[in-house]
Coordinates of C-alpha atoms in Angstrom, one line a residue:
X1 CA -50.2 32.3 -37.4
X2 CA -53.5 30.2 -38.6
X3 CA -51.5 26.5 -38.0
X4 CA -51.1 27.8 -33.9
X5 CA -54.6 30.0 -34.2
X6 CA -56.1 26.4 -34.7
X7 CA -53.4 24.9 -31.8
X8 CA -54.8 27.1 -29.2
X9 CA -58.3 26.6 -29.6
X10 CA -57.8 23.2 -29.6
X11 CA -56.9 23.8 -26.1
X12 CA -59.0 25.8 -25.0
X13 CA -61.4 23.9 -26.5
X14 CA -60.0 20.6 -24.2
X15 CA -59.6 22.3 -21.4
X16 CA -63.6 23.6 -22.0
X17 CA -64.7 20.4 -22.0
X18 CA -62.4 18.7 -19.5
X19 CA -64.6 22.5 -17.1
X20 CA -67.6 21.0 -18.4
X21 CA -66.3 16.9 -17.6
X22 CA -66.9 18.3 -13.5
X23 CA -70.5 18.3 -12.8
X24 CA -71.8 21.2 -10.7
X25 CA -72.8 19.1 -7.7
X26 CA -69.8 16.6 -6.8
X27 CA -68.3 17.0 -3.3
X28 CA -65.4 17.6 -2.2
X29 CA -64.4 14.5 -1.7
X30 CA -65.6 13.6 -5.5
X31 CA -63.1 16.3 -6.2
X32 CA -60.3 14.6 -3.5
X33 CA -60.8 10.8 -4.9
X34 CA -60.5 12.1 -8.6
X35 CA -57.6 14.1 -7.6
X36 CA -55.5 12.3 -5.1
X37 CA -56.1 8.1 -6.4
X38 CA -52.6 6.9 -8.3
X39 CA -54.2 7.5 -11.6
X40 CA -55.3 10.4 -12.9
X41 CA -51.9 11.4 -15.2
X42 CA -52.8 13.1 -16.9
X43 CA -50.9 17.0 -15.5
X44 CA -54.2 19.1 -16.7
X45 CA -56.7 17.4 -16.2
X46 CA -56.0 17.3 -12.6
X47 CA -54.9 21.2 -12.7
X48 CA -58.5 21.8 -13.3
X49 CA -59.9 19.9 -10.9
X50 CA -57.9 21.6 -8.5
X51 CA -58.9 24.7 -9.9
X52 CA -62.6 24.2 -10.6
X53 CA -62.3 23.0 -5.5
X54 CA -61.1 26.2 -4.7
X55 CA -62.8 28.3 -7.0
X56 CA -65.9 26.2 -5.8
X57 CA -64.4 26.1 -2.1
X58 CA -64.0 29.6 -2.6
X59 CA -67.5 30.7 -3.9
X60 CA -69.0 29.2 -0.8
X61 CA -66.7 31.3 1.6
X62 CA -65.5 27.8 2.8
X63 CA -61.9 28.1 4.6
X64 CA -60.6 24.5 5.8
X65 CA -62.0 24.2 1.6
X66 CA -60.3 27.4 0.5
X67 CA -57.3 25.5 2.4
X68 CA -57.3 22.0 0.8
X69 CA -57.9 23.5 -2.7
X70 CA -54.3 25.5 -2.4
X71 CA -52.7 22.0 -0.9
X72 CA -53.9 21.0 -4.5
X73 CA -52.9 24.1 -6.1
X74 CA -49.9 23.9 -6.0
X75 CA -48.6 20.1 -6.9
X76 CA -47.0 20.2 -10.2
X77 CA -46.2 23.7 -10.2
X78 CA -42.8 26.0 -10.5
X79 CA -41.0 25.5 -7.4
X80 CA -42.3 29.8 -6.7
X81 CA -45.8 29.3 -7.9
X82 CA -46.2 26.6 -5.2
X83 CA -44.3 28.8 -2.9
X84 CA -47.6 30.6 -3.5
X85 CA -49.6 28.3 -2.8
X86 CA -48.8 27.2 0.3
X87 CA -48.1 30.7 1.4
X88 CA -52.0 31.5 0.8
X89 CA -52.4 28.1 2.6
X90 CA -50.0 29.5 5.9
X91 CA -52.4 32.8 5.8
X92 CA -56.3 31.2 5.5
X93 CA -56.0 28.3 8.3
X94 CA -54.0 31.8 10.4
X95 CA -56.6 31.7 12.9
X96 CA -57.1 27.3 12.4
X97 CA -58.4 25.4 14.7
X98 CA -57.3 22.1 13.9
X99 CA -54.9 20.5 14.6
X100 CA -52.8 19.6 11.5
X101 CA -51.7 23.6 11.5
X102 CA -49.3 24.9 10.7
X103 CA -47.5 21.7 11.0
X104 CA -48.9 20.5 7.5
X105 CA -47.5 24.1 6.3
X106 CA -43.9 23.5 6.4
X107 CA -44.4 19.8 6.3
X108 CA -45.5 19.8 2.6
X109 CA -43.0 23.3 1.9
X110 CA -39.9 20.0 3.3
X111 CA -42.0 18.1 0.2
X112 CA -41.6 21.1 -1.7
X113 CA -37.9 21.8 -1.0
X114 CA -36.4 18.2 -1.3
X115 CA -38.6 17.5 -4.8
X116 CA -36.2 20.4 -6.1
X117 CA -32.9 19.1 -4.2
X118 CA -32.9 21.9 -1.1
X119 CA -32.1 19.1 1.3
X120 CA -31.1 21.5 3.9
X121 CA -34.3 23.3 3.1
X122 CA -36.4 20.7 2.8
X123 CA -35.0 19.5 6.5
X124 CA -35.7 22.4 7.8
X125 CA -39.5 22.2 6.8
X126 CA -39.5 18.6 8.9
X127 CA -37.9 19.7 11.5
X128 CA -40.5 22.5 12.2
X129 CA -43.3 20.4 10.9
X130 CA -41.9 17.4 13.2
X131 CA -42.1 20.3 16.3
X132 CA -45.8 21.6 15.4
X133 CA -47.8 17.7 15.8
X134 CA -45.7 16.9 18.2
X135 CA -47.0 19.8 19.7
X136 CA -50.7 19.1 18.4
X137 CA -50.6 15.2 18.5
X138 CA -50.8 14.6 15.4
X139 CA -49.9 11.0 15.5
X140 CA -50.7 11.1 11.7
X141 CA -48.3 14.3 10.8
X142 CA -45.7 12.9 13.4
X143 CA -44.9 9.7 11.4
X144 CA -44.5 11.9 8.3
X145 CA -42.1 13.5 9.7
X146 CA -40.3 11.0 11.1
X147 CA -40.6 8.8 7.6
X148 CA -39.4 12.4 5.7
X149 CA -35.9 12.5 7.9
X150 CA -35.3 9.2 7.5
X151 CA -36.0 9.3 4.0
X152 CA -32.8 12.0 3.9
X153 CA -31.0 9.9 6.1
X154 CA -31.5 7.4 3.8
X155 CA -30.2 9.3 1.2
X156 CA -26.8 10.9 3.1
X157 CA -26.4 7.6 3.9
X158 CA -27.2 7.0 6.8
X159 CA -28.7 3.7 6.1
X160 CA -29.2 1.4 9.2
X161 CA -31.2 4.8 11.0
X162 CA -33.7 4.6 7.9
X163 CA -33.8 0.8 7.9
X164 CA -35.0 1.5 11.7
X165 CA -37.7 4.3 10.8
X166 CA -39.4 2.9 8.3
X167 CA -40.3 -0.5 9.8
X168 CA -40.9 1.6 12.9
X169 CA -43.5 3.0 10.8
X170 CA -44.7 -0.1 8.8
X171 CA -45.5 -2.6 11.1
X172 CA -46.1 -0.2 13.8
X173 CA -48.7 3.1 12.1
X174 CA -52.9 1.2 11.2
X175 CA -53.2 5.4 11.2
X176 CA -51.6 4.9 7.3
X177 CA -53.7 4.5 4.0
X178 CA -53.0 2.2 2.0
X179 CA -51.0 4.6 -0.8
X180 CA -49.2 5.3 2.7
X181 CA -48.1 1.8 3.4
X182 CA -47.2 0.8 0.7
X183 CA -44.5 3.4 -0.3
X184 CA -43.0 2.6 3.1
X185 CA -42.6 -0.1 2.1
X186 CA -40.9 0.7 -1.2
X187 CA -38.5 3.1 0.9
X188 CA -38.2 -0.1 3.8
X189 CA -36.7 -2.0 0.5
X190 CA -34.8 0.4 -0.7
X191 CA -32.7 0.4 2.5
X192 CA -32.8 -3.5 3.7
X193 CA -30.9 -3.6 0.5
X194 CA -28.2 -0.9 1.4
X195 CA -27.5 -2.7 4.8
X196 CA -26.6 -6.4 2.7
X197 CA -30.4 -7.3 4.1
X198 CA -31.3 -8.7 1.4
X199 CA -34.2 -11.4 2.7
X200 CA -36.4 -9.3 4.1
X201 CA -36.0 -6.7 0.6
X202 CA -37.4 -9.5 -1.8
X203 CA -40.5 -10.2 0.2
X204 CA -40.8 -6.3 1.0
X205 CA -40.8 -6.4 -3.2
X206 CA -42.6 -9.1 -3.5
X207 CA -45.5 -7.4 -1.6
X208 CA -45.4 -4.2 -3.3
X209 CA -45.7 -6.5 -6.5
X210 CA -48.4 -8.2 -5.3
X211 CA -49.9 -5.5 -4.2
X212 CA -49.4 -3.6 -7.6
X213 CA -50.4 -5.5 -9.4
X214 CA -54.2 -6.6 -7.7
X215 CA -54.5 -2.4 -7.5
X216 CA -54.3 -1.8 -11.3
X217 CA -51.3 0.5 -10.1
X218 CA -49.7 0.5 -13.6
X219 CA -46.0 3.5 -11.3
X220 CA -46.9 0.9 -8.0
X221 CA -45.3 -1.5 -10.3
X222 CA -42.8 -0.5 -12.0
X223 CA -41.3 1.5 -8.9
X224 CA -41.5 -1.9 -7.7
X225 CA -40.4 -4.0 -10.5
X226 CA -37.1 -1.0 -10.7
X227 CA -36.1 -1.5 -7.1
X228 CA -36.3 -5.5 -7.7
X229 CA -33.3 -4.2 -10.7
X230 CA -31.7 -2.9 -8.1
X231 CA -31.6 -5.6 -6.2
X232 CA -31.0 -8.5 -8.3
X233 CA -27.9 -5.3 -9.5
X234 CA -26.4 -5.4 -5.6
X235 CA -26.6 -9.5 -6.0
X236 CA -24.1 -9.5 -9.1
X237 CA -27.4 -11.0 -11.5
X238 CA -27.2 -8.5 -14.5
X239 CA -28.6 -10.7 -17.0
X240 CA -32.1 -10.4 -14.8
X241 CA -31.1 -6.5 -13.4
X242 CA -31.3 -5.7 -17.2
X243 CA -34.6 -7.4 -17.9
X244 CA -36.2 -5.3 -14.8
X245 CA -34.9 -1.9 -16.1
X246 CA -35.3 -2.6 -20.1
X247 CA -39.7 -2.7 -18.5
X248 CA -39.0 0.6 -16.3
X249 CA -37.4 2.2 -19.0
X250 CA -39.1 1.5 -21.0
X251 CA -42.5 3.0 -19.0
X252 CA -40.6 5.3 -17.1
X253 CA -40.0 7.4 -20.5
X254 CA -43.2 7.4 -22.1
X255 CA -45.1 8.2 -18.7
X256 CA -47.4 11.6 -19.0
X257 CA -45.9 12.3 -15.2
X258 CA -42.2 11.5 -15.9
X259 CA -39.9 11.5 -12.5
X260 CA -36.6 12.0 -12.9
X261 CA -35.6 10.0 -10.0
X262 CA -37.2 6.9 -11.7
X263 CA -35.9 8.1 -14.9
X264 CA -32.9 8.2 -13.7
X265 CA -32.8 5.9 -11.5
X266 CA -33.9 3.3 -13.7
X267 CA -30.3 4.5 -16.6
X268 CA -28.2 4.3 -13.1
X269 CA -29.1 1.3 -12.9
X270 CA -28.9 -0.1 -16.3
X271 CA -26.0 1.0 -17.0
X272 CA -23.7 -0.5 -13.9
X273 CA -25.9 -4.0 -14.8
X274 CA -23.9 -3.4 -18.1
X275 CA -20.9 -2.3 -17.1
X276 CA -21.2 -5.6 -14.9
X277 CA -21.5 -8.1 -18.3
X278 CA -18.3 -6.3 -19.6
X279 CA -20.6 -4.1 -22.2
X280 CA -19.0 -1.3 -22.2
X281 CA -20.7 0.4 -25.5
X282 CA -24.6 0.1 -24.2
X283 CA -23.3 1.4 -20.5
X284 CA -21.8 4.8 -21.4
X285 CA -24.4 5.0 -24.1
X286 CA -26.6 4.8 -20.5
X287 CA -24.0 7.7 -19.0
X288 CA -24.2 9.5 -21.5
X289 CA -28.3 9.8 -21.7
X290 CA -27.8 10.2 -18.1
X291 CA -25.2 13.3 -18.0
X292 CA -28.1 14.5 -20.7
X293 CA -30.8 14.7 -18.2
X294 CA -28.6 16.1 -15.3
X295 CA -28.0 18.7 -17.6
X296 CA -30.4 19.5 -18.6
X297 CA -32.9 19.3 -15.7
X298 CA -29.8 20.2 -13.1
X299 CA -31.1 17.6 -11.0
X300 CA -28.4 16.1 -9.0
X301 CA -27.6 12.3 -6.7
X302 CA -24.3 11.4 -5.8
X303 CA -24.3 8.6 -7.8
X304 CA -23.5 10.9 -10.2
X305 CA -20.0 10.1 -8.7
X306 CA -20.3 7.1 -10.4
X307 CA -21.2 7.5 -13.3
X308 CA -18.8 10.2 -13.6
X309 CA -15.2 8.6 -13.3
X310 CA -17.6 5.0 -15.6
X311 CA -17.2 7.9 -18.3
X312 CA -13.9 9.5 -17.0
X313 CA -12.0 5.5 -17.3
X314 CA -13.9 4.5 -20.0
X315 CA -12.5 7.2 -22.8
X316 CA -8.7 8.1 -20.7
X317 CA -8.4 3.8 -21.3
X318 CA -9.4 5.4 -25.5
X319 CA -6.8 7.8 -25.1
X320 CA -10.1 10.0 -25.7
X321 CA -8.6 13.3 -23.9
X322 CA -11.2 15.7 -25.8
X323 CA -14.0 13.4 -23.4
X324 CA -12.8 12.4 -21.3
X325 CA -11.3 16.6 -20.3
X326 CA -15.4 17.0 -20.9
X327 CA -16.1 14.4 -18.6
X328 CA -14.0 15.9 -16.3
X329 CA -15.3 18.6 -15.5
X330 CA -18.9 18.0 -15.7
X331 CA -17.5 15.8 -12.3
X332 CA -16.1 19.0 -10.8
X333 CA -19.4 21.1 -11.5
X334 CA -21.6 18.2 -10.2
X335 CA -19.4 17.9 -7.1
X336 CA -19.5 21.8 -6.5
X337 CA -23.9 20.8 -6.9
X338 CA -23.1 18.1 -4.0
X339 CA -21.3 20.0 -2.1
X340 CA -23.2 22.5 -1.6
X341 CA -26.5 20.6 -1.3
X342 CA -25.0 17.8 0.3
X343 CA -23.0 18.7 2.4
X344 CA -22.8 14.9 4.9
X345 CA -22.3 13.3 1.2
X346 CA -19.8 14.8 0.0
X347 CA -17.9 13.1 2.9
X348 CA -17.7 10.3 0.8
X349 CA -15.4 10.6 -1.8
X350 CA -15.0 8.1 -4.7
X351 CA -11.8 5.9 -3.7
X352 CA -9.5 7.8 -7.4
X353 CA -11.2 11.2 -8.0
X354 CA -11.8 13.3 -5.8
X355 CA -11.9 16.9 -6.3
X356 CA -8.5 17.8 -6.1
X357 CA -6.8 15.4 -7.9
X358 CA -9.9 16.0 -11.1
X359 CA -8.5 19.5 -11.1
X360 CA -4.9 18.4 -11.5
X361 CA -5.9 16.0 -13.9
X362 CA -7.2 17.9 -16.2
X363 CA -4.4 21.3 -15.7
X364 CA -2.4 17.9 -17.3
X365 CA -4.8 16.6 -19.9
X366 CA -4.9 20.4 -21.1
X367 CA -1.0 21.9 -21.3
X368 CA 0.1 18.5 -21.6
X369 CA 2.2 19.4 -25.0
X370 CA 3.2 22.1 -23.0
X371 CA 4.3 20.3 -19.7
X372 CA 6.5 17.9 -21.6
X373 CA 9.6 20.2 -21.5
X374 CA 9.4 20.4 -17.6
X375 CA 8.2 17.6 -17.0
X376 CA 11.9 16.2 -18.3
X377 CA 13.3 18.7 -15.6
X378 CA 10.9 17.6 -13.0
X379 CA 12.2 14.1 -13.8
X380 CA 15.9 15.2 -14.2
X381 CA 15.3 16.6 -10.8
X382 CA 14.3 14.1 -9.6
X383 CA 16.6 11.9 -10.3
X384 CA 19.0 14.1 -8.6
X385 CA 17.8 14.7 -5.4
X386 CA 16.6 10.6 -5.2
X387 CA 20.7 10.0 -5.7
X388 CA 22.6 12.8 -3.4
X389 CA 18.3 10.6 -1.0
X390 CA 20.5 7.9 -1.6
X391 CA 24.8 9.2 -0.9
X392 CA 23.7 10.3 2.8
X393 CA 22.0 7.4 3.7
X394 CA 24.5 5.4 2.4
X395 CA 26.8 7.5 4.5
X396 CA 24.7 7.3 7.6
X397 CA 24.1 3.6 7.1
X398 CA 28.5 3.8 7.0
X399 CA 28.9 5.8 9.8
X400 CA 26.4 3.9 12.1
X401 CA 28.2 1.0 10.8
X402 CA 32.1 2.1 12.2
X403 CA 30.2 3.6 15.2
X404 CA 28.5 -0.3 16.0
X405 CA 31.6 -2.0 15.7
X406 CA 33.2 0.7 17.8
X407 CA 30.8 -0.8 20.5
X408 CA 31.6 -4.4 19.5
X409 CA 34.3 -4.5 19.3
X410 CA 35.2 -2.2 22.9
X411 CA 32.4 -5.1 23.9
X412 CA 34.8 -8.2 23.3
X413 CA 37.6 -5.6 25.0
X414 CA 35.6 -6.3 28.2
X415 CA 34.8 -9.5 27.6
X416 CA 39.2 -10.1 28.1
X417 CA 39.2 -7.6 30.5
X418 CA 36.2 -8.9 32.6
X419 CA 34.7 -5.7 33.3
X420 CA 31.4 -6.4 30.5
X421 CA 28.8 -4.8 33.9
X422 CA 30.6 -2.2 34.6
X423 CA 31.8 -0.3 30.5
X424 CA 28.1 -0.9 29.4
X425 CA 26.7 0.9 33.4
X426 CA 28.7 4.0 33.0
X427 CA 28.4 4.1 28.9
X428 CA 24.4 4.1 29.4
X429 CA 24.8 6.0 33.0
X430 CA 23.8 4.3 35.1
X431 CA 23.8 4.4 38.5
X432 CA 26.1 1.6 40.4
X433 CA 25.2 -0.7 41.7
X434 CA 24.9 -1.3 45.9
X435 CA 24.6 2.5 45.4
X436 CA 21.7 4.2 47.3
X437 CA 19.0 6.7 45.8
X438 CA 17.8 8.6 48.0
X439 CA 14.5 9.4 47.5
X440 CA 13.4 10.9 51.4
X441 CA 10.9 9.4 53.2
X442 CA 10.7 6.6 50.5
X443 CA 13.4 4.7 51.0
X444 CA 14.1 1.1 51.6
X445 CA 16.4 2.7 54.6
X446 CA 13.2 4.0 56.2
X447 CA 11.2 1.8 55.6
X448 CA 13.0 -1.1 55.5
X449 CA 15.1 -2.7 58.1
X450 CA 18.7 -2.6 57.5
X451 CA 19.0 -6.9 58.4
X452 CA 15.8 -7.5 55.8
X453 CA 17.3 -5.5 53.3
X454 CA 21.6 -7.3 54.0
X455 CA 19.6 -10.5 53.8
X456 CA 17.7 -10.0 50.5
X457 CA 21.3 -8.2 48.4
X458 CA 22.9 -12.0 50.2
X459 CA 20.0 -13.6 48.5
X460 CA 20.4 -11.2 44.6
X461 CA 24.1 -12.1 44.5
X462 CA 23.3 -15.7 45.4
X463 CA 20.7 -14.7 42.0
X464 CA 23.5 -13.9 40.2
X465 CA 26.6 -15.4 40.5
X466 CA 24.4 -19.0 40.0
X467 CA 23.3 -18.0 36.8
X468 CA 19.4 -18.3 38.0
X469 CA 17.9 -15.5 35.7
X470 CA 18.7 -17.3 33.4
X471 CA 15.2 -19.8 33.9
X472 CA 11.9 -18.7 32.5
X473 CA 9.4 -17.6 33.4
X474 CA 11.3 -15.8 35.8
X475 CA 8.5 -13.0 38.0
X476 CA 9.4 -11.2 40.7
X477 CA 6.5 -12.3 42.4
X478 CA 8.3 -16.1 41.8
X479 CA 11.7 -14.5 42.0
X480 CA 10.3 -12.2 46.2
X481 CA 9.2 -15.9 47.2
X482 CA 12.2 -18.0 46.3
X483 CA 13.8 -15.9 48.8
X484 CA 12.0 -15.7 51.4
X485 CA 10.3 -11.8 51.0
X486 CA 7.7 -10.0 49.7
X487 CA 7.3 -8.4 46.4
X488 CA 7.1 -5.1 47.4
X489 CA 10.4 -5.6 49.3
X490 CA 12.1 -7.3 46.8
X491 CA 11.1 -4.4 44.1
X492 CA 12.3 -0.8 46.5
X493 CA 16.0 -2.9 47.3
X494 CA 16.4 -3.6 43.9
X495 CA 14.8 -0.7 42.2
X496 CA 16.8 1.8 45.1
X497 CA 20.3 -1.0 45.2
X498 CA 20.8 -1.4 41.4
X499 CA 19.2 1.7 40.2
X500 CA 16.4 0.0 37.8
X501 CA 12.6 -1.9 37.9
X502 CA 13.2 -6.1 38.0
X503 CA 12.5 -6.9 33.9
X504 CA 15.8 -3.7 33.3
X505 CA 17.2 -5.8 36.0
X506 CA 16.4 -8.9 35.0
X507 CA 17.3 -8.4 31.1
X508 CA 20.6 -7.1 31.5
X509 CA 22.3 -9.5 33.6
X510 CA 21.3 -11.6 31.0
X511 CA 22.6 -9.6 27.7
X512 CA 25.7 -9.0 30.2
X513 CA 26.5 -13.1 30.3
X514 CA 25.5 -13.0 26.6
X515 CA 28.0 -10.8 25.7
X516 CA 30.4 -12.4 27.6
X517 CA 29.2 -15.6 26.6
X518 CA 28.7 -15.8 23.0
X519 CA 32.4 -14.0 22.9
X520 CA 34.2 -16.8 24.7
X521 CA 32.3 -19.6 24.4
X522 CA 32.5 -20.4 20.2
X523 CA 30.0 -23.9 20.9
X524 CA 27.0 -22.1 22.2
X525 CA 28.2 -19.0 19.8
X526 CA 27.9 -21.9 17.1
X527 CA 23.8 -22.8 17.8
X528 CA 20.9 -20.5 15.8
X529 CA 19.8 -17.6 17.7
X530 CA 16.1 -19.5 18.6
X531 CA 18.1 -21.6 21.0
X532 CA 20.3 -19.9 22.5
X533 CA 17.8 -17.2 23.0
X534 CA 15.9 -20.0 24.6
X535 CA 18.8 -20.6 27.4
X536 CA 19.7 -16.9 27.8
X537 CA 15.5 -16.8 29.3
X538 CA 13.5 -15.6 26.0
X539 CA 10.6 -16.1 24.4
X540 CA 11.8 -15.8 21.0
X541 CA 14.4 -14.4 18.9
X542 CA 12.8 -11.8 18.1
X543 CA 13.0 -10.5 21.5
X544 CA 17.2 -11.0 22.2
X545 CA 17.9 -9.3 19.8
X546 CA 16.1 -6.4 21.0
X547 CA 17.3 -6.9 24.5
X548 CA 20.2 -7.0 23.4
X549 CA 20.5 -3.7 21.1
X550 CA 18.9 -1.7 23.7
X551 CA 21.4 -3.2 26.0
X552 CA 25.0 -2.7 24.0
X553 CA 23.5 0.3 22.2
X554 CA 25.1 -2.3 18.1
X555 CA 23.0 -5.0 17.0
X556 CA 23.9 -8.5 17.6
X557 CA 24.2 -9.7 14.1
X558 CA 27.7 -6.8 14.1
X559 CA 28.8 -7.9 17.5
X560 CA 28.8 -11.5 16.1
X561 CA 30.1 -10.5 13.3
X562 CA 32.8 -8.6 15.2
X563 CA 33.7 -11.8 17.4
X564 CA 34.0 -14.4 14.6
X565 CA 37.0 -11.7 12.9
X566 CA 38.7 -11.1 15.9
X567 CA 39.0 -15.2 16.5
X568 CA 40.7 -15.1 12.9
X569 CA 43.4 -13.3 13.1

């Protein structure tokens, strides 16, 4: 109890000393400069500056400065308390004529929700902030809203859009102060790394390092150094990345104002760098520490999927089922949060460990002994099903083979009886030659004179009898030109009197010729298929074999085999 009183007295003494260290005559501008200069990491000191600022403004009944006091008070508070200060800000500025309101309120709420990982609420507030900033034509607030929304885009993977926005404001917003410019440059470098513009990213990182050194901003220096580590990691310069990130780890884990994001991403990239060097134990140490931090702070981000995937794979390879199961469960917990808060990111599921698979794996691990017997029966069942499927396939194959043989034998018989074309046409239920197709007003008899029809049919008869269809490169146009007519007349007459289009007509002539010649000409049959295909006017062997199967209903190989069987008898 005595010790507790001593501690309390020391605390109050320090507080009083801090308050005494704020002279009554200090101006609002001096207090703001001390609060926002970025070098005061003592949260309690900053809070006391904010309290004094607000107290001074209320005593002077200066609404504009009271509003600024509420803004200062909301920093480093819990979400409920911070929101109360923002609500007070909204109330005090309700009738304000300053053109930064009400947009500033929504932008601050957006930043606050982003800090506490409420991305949906952050985005909604940023959109409202942008709306009001546009209404008041406040260029800087419009820029801040766009930049904030771009940061969310970067977070959910829209890196190209993000880079475009950051680049625009980095080089075209002279109303940004130096600190805002530095943050923008850092974020643009990060976006450049994501879209693999590595040279541009490196240039910006070096600028950031030099600027932070010049301004003696240790925090900004280590932010840029951490990004340099990520840059080296992406280039697989693992040792260089580790050297950068170890410095960041030393700083971010000892600073008076710890940042969950800086701590997590430093460890994440450090662990990935160790993994790149196959130093698995060091990588696991980093990733386990990340899990511990996530468990305590509930700060989650998409890259955690990689962390838990690595942990699960590591313990799985070591047959450590207890740890494997633990990290599977942790992954599922985090995945559920990500799915709720980052639904855009949740579409990018890991290649090997999505949630359903992990649920199944968890169940299999937990009940491994129980399911061994079941697994045996499953294997037996699968083997039985496979066997039945094989038998079914075999009989279907045999049935098809028998069918193909019968077709091939009928074709060979047709050749011997000189009725190949007729048999195939009947089989395919096509119209017989020289039988007009009734088609109302569009039949050739209605639009083409009978003399022309007969002349074209006579030329087609010559074309067929002299085997001119075997010539390569025959087209409807070239044949029409040869028989001194036009393509339209020729096409309509072939469709009407041959019962098929030109391509089918030409193909059928070639295949019918092939059927007859292969059966009757042993020398022709002994040639290799590419040569036979070329002789028949085809560009390649595949086109010929496909056309043969389509026309006859049996593969060419079966037909050739049946010919040899019959000829050998």
